[in-house]
Amino acid sequence: MKKHVLIGIVGLFLSLPAILPAAATLDLMPLPERVTLAEGQFRLDAAFTTVVTGPAEPRLYSAATRMLRRLSGRTGLFMTQDVITASTRVEQPSLTITCQRPGKVALGEDESYSLTISPQKIELHCVTDLGGLRGLETLLQLLQADAQGFYFPALTIQDKPRFPWRGLMIDVCRHWLPLEVIKRNLDGMAAVKMNVLHLHLSEDQGFRIESKLYPELTRLGSDGFFFTQTQMKEIIDYADERGIRVIPEFDMPGHTTAWFVSHPELASAPGPYTIERRWGVFDPTMDPTKESTYKLLERFLGEMASLFPDPYLHIGGDENNGKQWNASPAIQAWMKRNGIKDNHSLQAYFNSRLLKILSRHGKKMVGWDEILHPQMPKTIVIQSWRGPQFLVKSARQGYQGILSNGYYIDLIQPASFHYLNDPVPADSALTPDEAARILGGEATSWAELVTPETVDSRIWPRTAVIAERLWSPASVRDVDDMYRRMEILSPRMEELGLTHIKNYEMMLRRLTNQQETSALRTFTDVVEPLKLYARHSQGVTYLQHSPYTRVVDAARPESMTARAFASHVAAFLATPSSPEGDTVMNQLAVWQENHARLLQIMERAPAIREIESLSQDLADLAAAGLQAAEAIQEGRKLGSDWAFSKQIVVDRAKKSRGQVELMVVAPIARLIQAAE
Amino acid sequence: MKKHVLIGIVGLFLSLPAILPAAATLDLMPLPERVTLAEGQFRLDAAFTTVVTGPAEPRLYSAATRMLRRLSGRTGLFMTQDVITASTRVEQPSLTITCQRPGKVALGEDESYSLTISPQKIELHCVTDLGGLRGLETLLQLLQADAQGFYFPALTIQDKPRFPWRGLMIDVCRHWLPLEVIKRNLDGMAAVKMNVLHLHLSEDQGFRIESKLYPELTRLGSDGFFFTQTQMKEIIDYADERGIRVIPEFDMPGHTTAWFVSHPELASAPGPYTIERRWGVFDPTMDPTKESTYKLLERFLGEMASLFPDPYLHIGGDENNGKQWNASPAIQAWMKRNGIKDNHSLQAYFNSRLLKILSRHGKKMVGWDEILHPQMPKTIVIQSWRGPQFLVKSARQGYQGILSNGYYIDLIQPASFHYLNDPVPADSALTPDEAARILGGEATSWAELVTPETVDSRIWPRTAVIAERLWSPASVRDVDDMYRRMEILSPRMEELGLTHIKNYEMMLRRLTNQQETSALRTFTDVVEPLKLYARHSQGVTYLQHSPYTRVVDAARPESMTARAFASHVAAFLATPSSPEGDTVMNQLAVWQENHARLLQIMERAPAIREIESLSQDLADLAAAGLQAAEAIQEGRKLGSDWAFSKQIVVDRAKKSRGQVELMVVAPIARLIQAAE
């Protein structure tokens, strides 16, 4: 492992004048712009002290105190220093944080820092305290241990972000996600240097923010699940403490059913409306032809503009299917009267009215792809969900943009896919000025299929690799090293309260009806939920109140077991005499025997019956793989009759059951092929 | 197992006219007053529907909806019914809840219910919706599964609580415990039918509730960690929804350092004061001789009296060491002037002034033992931390009381100890009138050694057995069956968001520095933290900001592995030829080999070095036990020289290390003795 690590680092920093100690490891994510390794280590002990010098925001003192507590928590050291404040005075501090000026949590603020660790002391320099926060997270990630204790490796880091907008969008509408979910995810974001929390606050399925002017919006449109303004201020403060902006989204004119439960007059078709419980794109759409619509929006958005301090406000704008507009004679007549020739133009008119409202309240507009229209001014920011080509196109036209296409973490795609998805693709051929309009990107956590119990496991750790894409130099693209570092980071993020690991076993306990979980874990470790939108087309109708506690919900988006197995198989096939053969066969033997164990559990665990035949298929497949592996190791061939009969097993195992699919079919098929 | 279970139930309900099906199991906690088993089962499917009839509070509809979601979550069934409201109409509902009148969350409110499950339908009858809530939790605990699916066993339950005051006190001062910790513990309390949350809100180490009249109390006395009044209302509403009263405690006149940080004039000695970071009993005490003290308390308690709707308010009163009073010439002079002869009388004077203040604001007084004084009226409620004899004595004197002595769950005592601790001991010889003055009890979760990460594991599952003591008939005292049911309930409580199980493995991951945890788990499974106050006298000074992430913090208060092992050893010693011998020896072999595995892990996990020698002792002890067990199985004797040499191993293993102790020393010593 260490050798592998070293190679990764040498590969990454070959151009730097680094003196690499023999067993250097750097487990950072996102990787910094420049790292220069040095000789020696700073050894950590209970006497570790920190001071902050220079004019910093209070948030830097809190962050330094939190860092101290996290170091103490990880190491068990009884640190003598308690709360770090502006009046903290220490002789010869271990860590000195020097700040040039207080920062402002705003787009484009300086987040750079430099970190120097020598065996004697640590120095963190930053222009603003935001850089200080970023540097402290780097320091925390640098903590290493050996038999003697904990230490930081001596080095120098110069670091700053590639993009100024590094966001995570959380949909709290389709499934309600309460305050503590948001808070722990803000901590997760801070740990990987993200700086924008985009909250999707209104949807067909729920209106999730209190309006004091229109309290009926949540009274009737939320089932009682919404953020009060006090809670939202708490979120904003919590985010600000971590150097993160909060941008609210009110999706309009579509995705608005929940508004219409209390305000049917806003809709383009008469009501009554009820909260939508299904998933999909629905017809209800605001009526852009009525002045009363803008009157309400003027007051509502004014209220929200003063609640949210960030200059940007997101108006959604996506997936307006136009059906209510088409069906309304009044709207059609109005369009004719006003010379508006199609729905896109009508929406552009609506957006231009929104733009005026936002401008009056000092806000700039963000919206999804669809808001792009020749009539819209260059001050808007386009969030692209349809593809990087749209973003590149809009940058050419002079629009600022952020990328979300390719960062849809709810679609259960592998980390590598998100990782290699660049907001400014190498082949984009943008001029520097055009490229500068691409501000960054946002991972999007849509909430049809997640609950407070599972959402962390859909966000983390994969969002960390998106954070790296947006922070680190474009040249950092080593997928294997990314996975290595992601797997180191992921369990460390548990100290922030994130439940992405610990809820897995908990869900398996419930699924087994509190029996021993290892057989179910062995199975679930090698399946993944169906990807993209496939879960919705398997004869199961998911509703808001459906159970999200099944095997498919417990299963992780990316099976690391399957990934490791595929790599063992590849190594084995390359060198049949290597010890990888034993690893492969031991693993196959476990899978082969697992089904019998799982069947026993099922006697008292009806909730897992739905994967019974898939578990059987895994056993059959493993048996075939085992025959193949033995033959390969012994240099025998099993012939085409055998291979043909096993192809049936392979084909059967490819079919999903319970909306999960086996992720080890391909490598086992490769073994079978090789043994033919 | 089933046989064992059946015996337990037969034992418990022998007096009832029950028709016991062959494999009946009842896994309830607390056990109901009367259970009559019937033939058959109500099979659960997605068509399960619930209606509420009769005049109920809205909380019953929410509770029914939550029950439906919990059933759906456990079973994976796509229940068709969504939100249950007063307007829900269903033909032939599966479950009908019938309520006679809306309940009030107040001391003495009717919480009785009866539940009848037949193969065709389920009926839940209650006087008030509070009984409905209790009955729904019983129903959820009754859910069973077999190979065909999920079901409820047919039966009739008549149930009501033995005591009207069944509480959990949570100290949020010594370590801050935020809103979500309180909420999930309220759900835990509701699951075991507890009805009082007592919040300890002010202490030497922190002032944890916002005062709008005296905002400086938290501004200077809380490190920023406190409940806003809005959050407290949220807690009160959340508790009310679950039929739980919230009683605030402001501990006075001692335990008040945090008040004095902003209001040194309240103290009996001049300031300045800072937030106390150490644990213990400290000198700072309010000055009961100054009118200005009462002036502030009048306003402050008036404010709190309107924030908290419950008629009871707790004024603490414990552990006033009197040192500041003794040292103050002014106070001594005042006492002489006013004919007050000792500190206890001075405190009684203080309490009588507080009593007047509380009365003016419509509140009744609760306080710890020390508030008992002949001058105090019979309207006060005594919370006994010093012993049941004090409670019995005060009941004789006409005072109402609740028991907490014996329910100090922070002291890491076994569940059985708490379970058998009865507020009205069988030998108390109280008259019925006197006995009726004993209202119940409260488990107390003091927070010196817990954090949000560990507190659930100190509260649950042991508090569930205290809940049973306070709800179930006094005759329910079968310890083995209690443990059996507690172990079934405990993982089920995870669905409420409680972290008492899942944080264990997470803490082990961190302690191993993200290495494979099984060796550390094998060790930690058989240790327990030092009990009572012993952790504080091991040369380690715990402070508020010390790490609470060590092996001692991960270790569970009661090792179920050790308990099971002791019972296997007992069975083996009773019948050396029984298969229990293999069980014992297999377990010993695992322990014997574990140390080498753990040593490997320690190479990169300095935080567990502190238990290295104890792990070695476990291995040595296991080796000795293995020799003994083999000899016993073969009918050999190993002689006194051998036994003497092994006694050294035993003695060494008895010594705690890292503030944990091995819990398998006694059963292994028994093996060694038997093999001598």
PDB file of N, CA, C and O in Angstrom, chain A residues 204-250:
ATOM      1  N   ASP A 204     -43.282  20.713  -5.970  1.00  0.00           N
ATOM      2  CA  ASP A 204     -44.620  20.142  -6.004  1.00  0.00           C
ATOM      3  C   ASP A 204     -44.945  19.419  -4.696  1.00  0.00           C
ATOM      4  O   ASP A 204     -46.066  19.438  -4.219  1.00  0.00           O
ATOM      5  N   GLN A 205     -43.927  18.809  -4.098  1.00  0.00           N
ATOM      6  CA  GLN A 205     -44.159  17.932  -2.947  1.00  0.00           C
ATOM      7  C   GLN A 205     -43.998  18.617  -1.597  1.00  0.00           C
ATOM      8  O   GLN A 205     -44.106  17.963  -0.566  1.00  0.00           O
ATOM      9  N   GLY A 206     -43.730  19.915  -1.580  1.00  0.00           N
ATOM     10  CA  GLY A 206     -43.628  20.559  -0.281  1.00  0.00           C
ATOM     11  C   GLY A 206     -43.050  21.954  -0.368  1.00  0.00           C
ATOM     12  O   GLY A 206     -42.169  22.226  -1.194  1.00  0.00           O
ATOM     13  N   PHE A 207     -43.546  22.811   0.485  1.00  0.00           N
ATOM     14  CA  PHE A 207     -43.050  24.182   0.597  1.00  0.00           C
ATOM     15  C   PHE A 207     -42.332  24.260   1.938  1.00  0.00           C
ATOM     16  O   PHE A 207     -42.933  24.065   2.984  1.00  0.00           O
ATOM     17  N   ARG A 208     -41.023  24.511   1.933  1.00  0.00           N
ATOM     18  CA  ARG A 208     -40.218  24.205   3.114  1.00  0.00           C
ATOM     19  C   ARG A 208     -39.606  25.390   3.847  1.00  0.00           C
ATOM     20  O   ARG A 208     -38.670  25.218   4.621  1.00  0.00           O
ATOM     21  N   ILE A 209     -40.104  26.597   3.595  1.00  0.00           N
ATOM     22  CA  ILE A 209     -39.568  27.739   4.343  1.00  0.00           C
ATOM     23  C   ILE A 209     -40.736  28.608   4.808  1.00  0.00           C
ATOM     24  O   ILE A 209     -41.641  28.897   4.022  1.00  0.00           O
ATOM     25  N   GLU A 210     -40.693  28.995   6.057  1.00  0.00           N
ATOM     26  CA  GLU A 210     -41.736  29.834   6.619  1.00  0.00           C
ATOM     27  C   GLU A 210     -41.748  31.209   5.963  1.00  0.00           C
ATOM     28  O   GLU A 210     -40.714  31.846   5.823  1.00  0.00           O
ATOM     29  N   SER A 211     -42.927  31.646   5.543  1.00  0.00           N
ATOM     30  CA  SER A 211     -43.115  33.037   5.171  1.00  0.00           C
ATOM     31  C   SER A 211     -43.994  33.667   6.241  1.00  0.00           C
ATOM     32  O   SER A 211     -45.045  33.128   6.584  1.00  0.00           O
ATOM     33  N   LYS A 212     -43.532  34.788   6.775  1.00  0.00           N
ATOM     34  CA  LYS A 212     -44.375  35.451   7.772  1.00  0.00           C
ATOM     35  C   LYS A 212     -45.494  36.224   7.080  1.00  0.00           C
ATOM     36  O   LYS A 212     -46.540  36.464   7.661  1.00  0.00           O
ATOM     37  N   LEU A 213     -45.278  36.601   5.813  1.00  0.00           N
ATOM     38  CA  LEU A 213     -46.323  37.304   5.059  1.00  0.00           C
ATOM     39  C   LEU A 213     -47.381  36.330   4.561  1.00  0.00           C
ATOM     40  O   LEU A 213     -48.557  36.670   4.468  1.00  0.00           O
ATOM     41  N   TYR A 214     -46.962  35.153   4.205  1.00  0.00           N
ATOM     42  CA  TYR A 214     -47.891  34.136   3.685  1.00  0.00           C
ATOM     43  C   TYR A 214     -47.706  32.821   4.449  1.00  0.00           C
ATOM     44  O   TYR A 214     -47.285  31.807   3.876  1.00  0.00           O
ATOM     45  N   PRO A 215     -48.033  32.807   5.736  1.00  0.00           N
ATOM     46  CA  PRO A 215     -47.793  31.594   6.538  1.00  0.00           C
ATOM     47  C   PRO A 215     -48.576  30.391   6.032  1.00  0.00           C
ATOM     48  O   PRO A 215     -48.219  29.247   6.318  1.00  0.00           O
ATOM     49  N   GLU A 216     -49.624  30.643   5.251  1.00  0.00           N
ATOM     50  CA  GLU A 216     -50.431  29.534   4.717  1.00  0.00           C
ATOM     51  C   GLU A 216     -49.629  28.675   3.739  1.00  0.00           C
ATOM     52  O   GLU A 216     -49.978  27.520   3.493  1.00  0.00           O
ATOM     53  N   LEU A 217     -48.556  29.245   3.181  1.00  0.00           N
ATOM     54  CA  LEU A 217     -47.751  28.459   2.242  1.00  0.00           C
ATOM     55  C   LEU A 217     -47.234  27.187   2.914  1.00  0.00           C
ATOM     56  O   LEU A 217     -47.283  26.106   2.332  1.00  0.00           O
ATOM     57  N   THR A 218     -46.740  27.321   4.139  1.00  0.00           N
ATOM     58  CA  THR A 218     -46.298  26.114   4.845  1.00  0.00           C
ATOM     59  C   THR A 218     -47.432  25.472   5.637  1.00  0.00           C
ATOM     60  O   THR A 218     -47.458  24.263   5.779  1.00  0.00           O
ATOM     61  N   ARG A 219     -48.364  26.279   6.118  1.00  0.00           N
ATOM     62  CA  ARG A 219     -49.442  25.680   6.923  1.00  0.00           C
ATOM     63  C   ARG A 219     -50.167  24.616   6.111  1.00  0.00           C
ATOM     64  O   ARG A 219     -50.493  23.543   6.606  1.00  0.00           O
ATOM     65  N   LEU A 220     -50.397  24.901   4.817  1.00  0.00           N
ATOM     66  CA  LEU A 220     -51.126  23.946   3.984  1.00  0.00           C
ATOM     67  C   LEU A 220     -50.219  23.164   3.038  1.00  0.00           C
ATOM     68  O   LEU A 220     -50.620  22.137   2.516  1.00  0.00           O
ATOM     69  N   GLY A 221     -49.023  23.655   2.828  1.00  0.00           N
ATOM     70  CA  GLY A 221     -48.201  23.057   1.773  1.00  0.00           C
ATOM     71  C   GLY A 221     -46.993  22.265   2.234  1.00  0.00           C
ATOM     72  O   GLY A 221     -46.122  21.943   1.406  1.00  0.00           O
ATOM     73  N   SER A 222     -46.924  21.922   3.536  1.00  0.00           N
ATOM     74  CA  SER A 222     -45.669  21.312   4.018  1.00  0.00           C
ATOM     75  C   SER A 222     -45.851  20.096   4.911  1.00  0.00           C
ATOM     76  O   SER A 222     -44.852  19.525   5.358  1.00  0.00           O
ATOM     77  N   ASP A 223     -47.099  19.707   5.226  1.00  0.00           N
ATOM     78  CA  ASP A 223     -47.330  18.659   6.239  1.00  0.00           C
ATOM     79  C   ASP A 223     -46.679  19.011   7.575  1.00  0.00           C
ATOM     80  O   ASP A 223     -46.375  18.113   8.383  1.00  0.00           O
ATOM     81  N   GLY A 224     -46.398  20.282   7.781  1.00  0.00           N
ATOM     82  CA  GLY A 224     -45.750  20.676   9.042  1.00  0.00           C
ATOM     83  C   GLY A 224     -44.239  20.561   9.018  1.00  0.00           C
ATOM     84  O   GLY A 224     -43.589  20.822  10.026  1.00  0.00           O
ATOM     85  N   PHE A 225     -43.683  20.166   7.877  1.00  0.00           N
ATOM     86  CA  PHE A 225     -42.223  19.987   7.780  1.00  0.00           C
ATOM     87  C   PHE A 225     -41.609  21.132   6.982  1.00  0.00           C
ATOM     88  O   PHE A 225     -41.654  21.136   5.747  1.00  0.00           O
ATOM     89  N   PHE A 226     -41.057  22.105   7.691  1.00  0.00           N
ATOM     90  CA  PHE A 226     -40.430  23.247   7.017  1.00  0.00           C
ATOM     91  C   PHE A 226     -39.466  23.922   7.977  1.00  0.00           C
ATOM     92  O   PHE A 226     -39.511  23.691   9.189  1.00  0.00           O
ATOM     93  N   PHE A 227     -38.588  24.748   7.420  1.00  0.00           N
ATOM     94  CA  PHE A 227     -37.705  25.550   8.250  1.00  0.00           C
ATOM     95  C   PHE A 227     -38.423  26.817   8.667  1.00  0.00           C
ATOM     96  O   PHE A 227     -38.962  27.532   7.814  1.00  0.00           O
ATOM     97  N   THR A 228     -38.422  27.105   9.961  1.00  0.00           N
ATOM     98  CA  THR A 228     -38.862  28.429  10.377  1.00  0.00           C
ATOM     99  C   THR A 228     -37.770  29.410   9.965  1.00  0.00           C
ATOM    100  O   THR A 228     -36.638  29.023   9.671  1.00  0.00           O
ATOM    101  N   GLN A 229     -38.118  30.690   9.969  1.00  0.00           N
ATOM    102  CA  GLN A 229     -37.100  31.685   9.614  1.00  0.00           C
ATOM    103  C   GLN A 229     -35.972  31.678  10.642  1.00  0.00           C
ATOM    104  O   GLN A 229     -34.812  31.875  10.292  1.00  0.00           O
ATOM    105  N   THR A 230     -36.333  31.426  11.892  1.00  0.00           N
ATOM    106  CA  THR A 230     -35.305  31.334  12.929  1.00  0.00           C
ATOM    107  C   THR A 230     -34.344  30.196  12.621  1.00  0.00           C
ATOM    108  O   THR A 230     -33.121  30.342  12.742  1.00  0.00           O
ATOM    109  N   GLN A 231     -34.899  29.058  12.229  1.00  0.00           N
ATOM    110  CA  GLN A 231     -34.037  27.928  11.888  1.00  0.00           C
ATOM    111  C   GLN A 231     -33.173  28.241  10.674  1.00  0.00           C
ATOM    112  O   GLN A 231     -32.004  27.870  10.608  1.00  0.00           O
ATOM    113  N   MET A 232     -33.773  28.937   9.699  1.00  0.00           N
ATOM    114  CA  MET A 232     -32.998  29.272   8.504  1.00  0.00           C
ATOM    115  C   MET A 232     -31.845  30.204   8.861  1.00  0.00           C
ATOM    116  O   MET A 232     -30.737  30.054   8.347  1.00  0.00           O
ATOM    117  N   LYS A 233     -32.105  31.143   9.778  1.00  0.00           N
ATOM    118  CA  LYS A 233     -31.006  32.012  10.226  1.00  0.00           C
ATOM    119  C   LYS A 233     -29.921  31.179  10.901  1.00  0.00           C
ATOM    120  O   LYS A 233     -28.729  31.456  10.753  1.00  0.00           O
ATOM    121  N   GLU A 234     -30.350  30.165  11.628  1.00  0.00           N
ATOM    122  CA  GLU A 234     -29.375  29.279  12.284  1.00  0.00           C
ATOM    123  C   GLU A 234     -28.521  28.564  11.229  1.00  0.00           C
ATOM    124  O   GLU A 234     -27.305  28.443  11.393  1.00  0.00           O
ATOM    125  N   ILE A 235     -29.164  28.112  10.166  1.00  0.00           N
ATOM    126  CA  ILE A 235     -28.421  27.463   9.075  1.00  0.00           C
ATOM    127  C   ILE A 235     -27.440  28.442   8.436  1.00  0.00           C
ATOM    128  O   ILE A 235     -26.272  28.124   8.207  1.00  0.00           O
ATOM    129  N   ILE A 236     -27.931  29.651   8.174  1.00  0.00           N
ATOM    130  CA  ILE A 236     -27.084  30.661   7.518  1.00  0.00           C
ATOM    131  C   ILE A 236     -25.877  30.992   8.398  1.00  0.00           C
ATOM    132  O   ILE A 236     -24.746  31.077   7.922  1.00  0.00           O
ATOM    133  N   ASP A 237     -26.124  31.145   9.703  1.00  0.00           N
ATOM    134  CA  ASP A 237     -25.016  31.429  10.623  1.00  0.00           C
ATOM    135  C   ASP A 237     -24.039  30.265  10.686  1.00  0.00           C
ATOM    136  O   ASP A 237     -22.823  30.455  10.703  1.00  0.00           O
ATOM    137  N   TYR A 238     -24.598  29.068  10.755  1.00  0.00           N
ATOM    138  CA  TYR A 238     -23.757  27.866  10.842  1.00  0.00           C
ATOM    139  C   TYR A 238     -22.895  27.758   9.594  1.00  0.00           C
ATOM    140  O   TYR A 238     -21.713  27.425   9.664  1.00  0.00           O
ATOM    141  N   ALA A 239     -23.488  28.039   8.441  1.00  0.00           N
ATOM    142  CA  ALA A 239     -22.752  27.996   7.175  1.00  0.00           C
ATOM    143  C   ALA A 239     -21.690  29.089   7.142  1.00  0.00           C
ATOM    144  O   ALA A 239     -20.536  28.852   6.773  1.00  0.00           O
ATOM    145  N   ASP A 240     -22.069  30.287   7.555  1.00  0.00           N
ATOM    146  CA  ASP A 240     -21.124  31.410   7.559  1.00  0.00           C
ATOM    147  C   ASP A 240     -19.910  31.093   8.431  1.00  0.00           C
ATOM    148  O   ASP A 240     -18.775  31.384   8.055  1.00  0.00           O
ATOM    149  N   GLU A 241     -20.155  30.479   9.576  1.00  0.00           N
ATOM    150  CA  GLU A 241     -19.057  30.062  10.467  1.00  0.00           C
ATOM    151  C   GLU A 241     -18.085  29.141   9.745  1.00  0.00           C
ATOM    152  O   GLU A 241     -16.939  29.002  10.158  1.00  0.00           O
ATOM    153  N   ARG A 242     -18.559  28.451   8.733  1.00  0.00           N
ATOM    154  CA  ARG A 242     -17.729  27.503   7.991  1.00  0.00           C
ATOM    155  C   ARG A 242     -17.341  28.026   6.610  1.00  0.00           C
ATOM    156  O   ARG A 242     -16.864  27.268   5.760  1.00  0.00           O
ATOM    157  N   GLY A 243     -17.583  29.312   6.397  1.00  0.00           N
ATOM    158  CA  GLY A 243     -17.188  29.919   5.131  1.00  0.00           C
ATOM    159  C   GLY A 243     -18.032  29.458   3.962  1.00  0.00           C
ATOM    160  O   GLY A 243     -17.527  29.313   2.843  1.00  0.00           O
ATOM    161  N   ILE A 244     -19.312  29.226   4.213  1.00  0.00           N
ATOM    162  CA  ILE A 244     -20.196  28.695   3.173  1.00  0.00           C
ATOM    163  C   ILE A 244     -21.374  29.645   2.965  1.00  0.00           C
ATOM    164  O   ILE A 244     -22.041  30.051   3.919  1.00  0.00           O
ATOM    165  N   ARG A 245     -21.607  30.004   1.705  1.00  0.00           N
ATOM    166  CA  ARG A 245     -22.767  30.828   1.353  1.00  0.00           C
ATOM    167  C   ARG A 245     -24.020  29.951   1.302  1.00  0.00           C
ATOM    168  O   ARG A 245     -23.926  28.768   0.977  1.00  0.00           O
ATOM    169  N   VAL A 246     -25.161  30.542   1.580  1.00  0.00           N
ATOM    170  CA  VAL A 246     -26.422  29.809   1.453  1.00  0.00           C
ATOM    171  C   VAL A 246     -27.271  30.500   0.394  1.00  0.00           C
ATOM    172  O   VAL A 246     -27.557  31.692   0.494  1.00  0.00           O
ATOM    173  N   ILE A 247     -27.649  29.738  -0.630  1.00  0.00           N
ATOM    174  CA  ILE A 247     -28.454  30.293  -1.714  1.00  0.00           C
ATOM    175  C   ILE A 247     -29.781  29.568  -1.763  1.00  0.00           C
ATOM    176  O   ILE A 247     -29.824  28.341  -1.917  1.00  0.00           O
ATOM    177  N   PRO A 248     -30.875  30.300  -1.590  1.00  0.00           N
ATOM    178  CA  PRO A 248     -32.184  29.656  -1.619  1.00  0.00           C
ATOM    179  C   PRO A 248     -32.704  29.538  -3.053  1.00  0.00           C
ATOM    180  O   PRO A 248     -32.452  30.414  -3.878  1.00  0.00           O
ATOM    181  N   GLU A 249     -33.383  28.441  -3.303  1.00  0.00           N
ATOM    182  CA  GLU A 249     -34.062  28.306  -4.592  1.00  0.00           C
ATOM    183  C   GLU A 249     -35.565  28.202  -4.392  1.00  0.00           C
ATOM    184  O   GLU A 249     -36.043  27.385  -3.596  1.00  0.00           O
ATOM    185  N   PHE A 250     -36.284  29.038  -5.129  1.00  0.00           N
ATOM    186  CA  PHE A 250     -37.736  28.914  -5.228  1.00  0.00           C
ATOM    187  C   PHE A 250     -38.033  28.599  -6.676  1.00  0.00           C
ATOM    188  O   PHE A 250     -37.940  29.471  -7.540  1.00  0.00           O
TER     189      PHE A 250
END
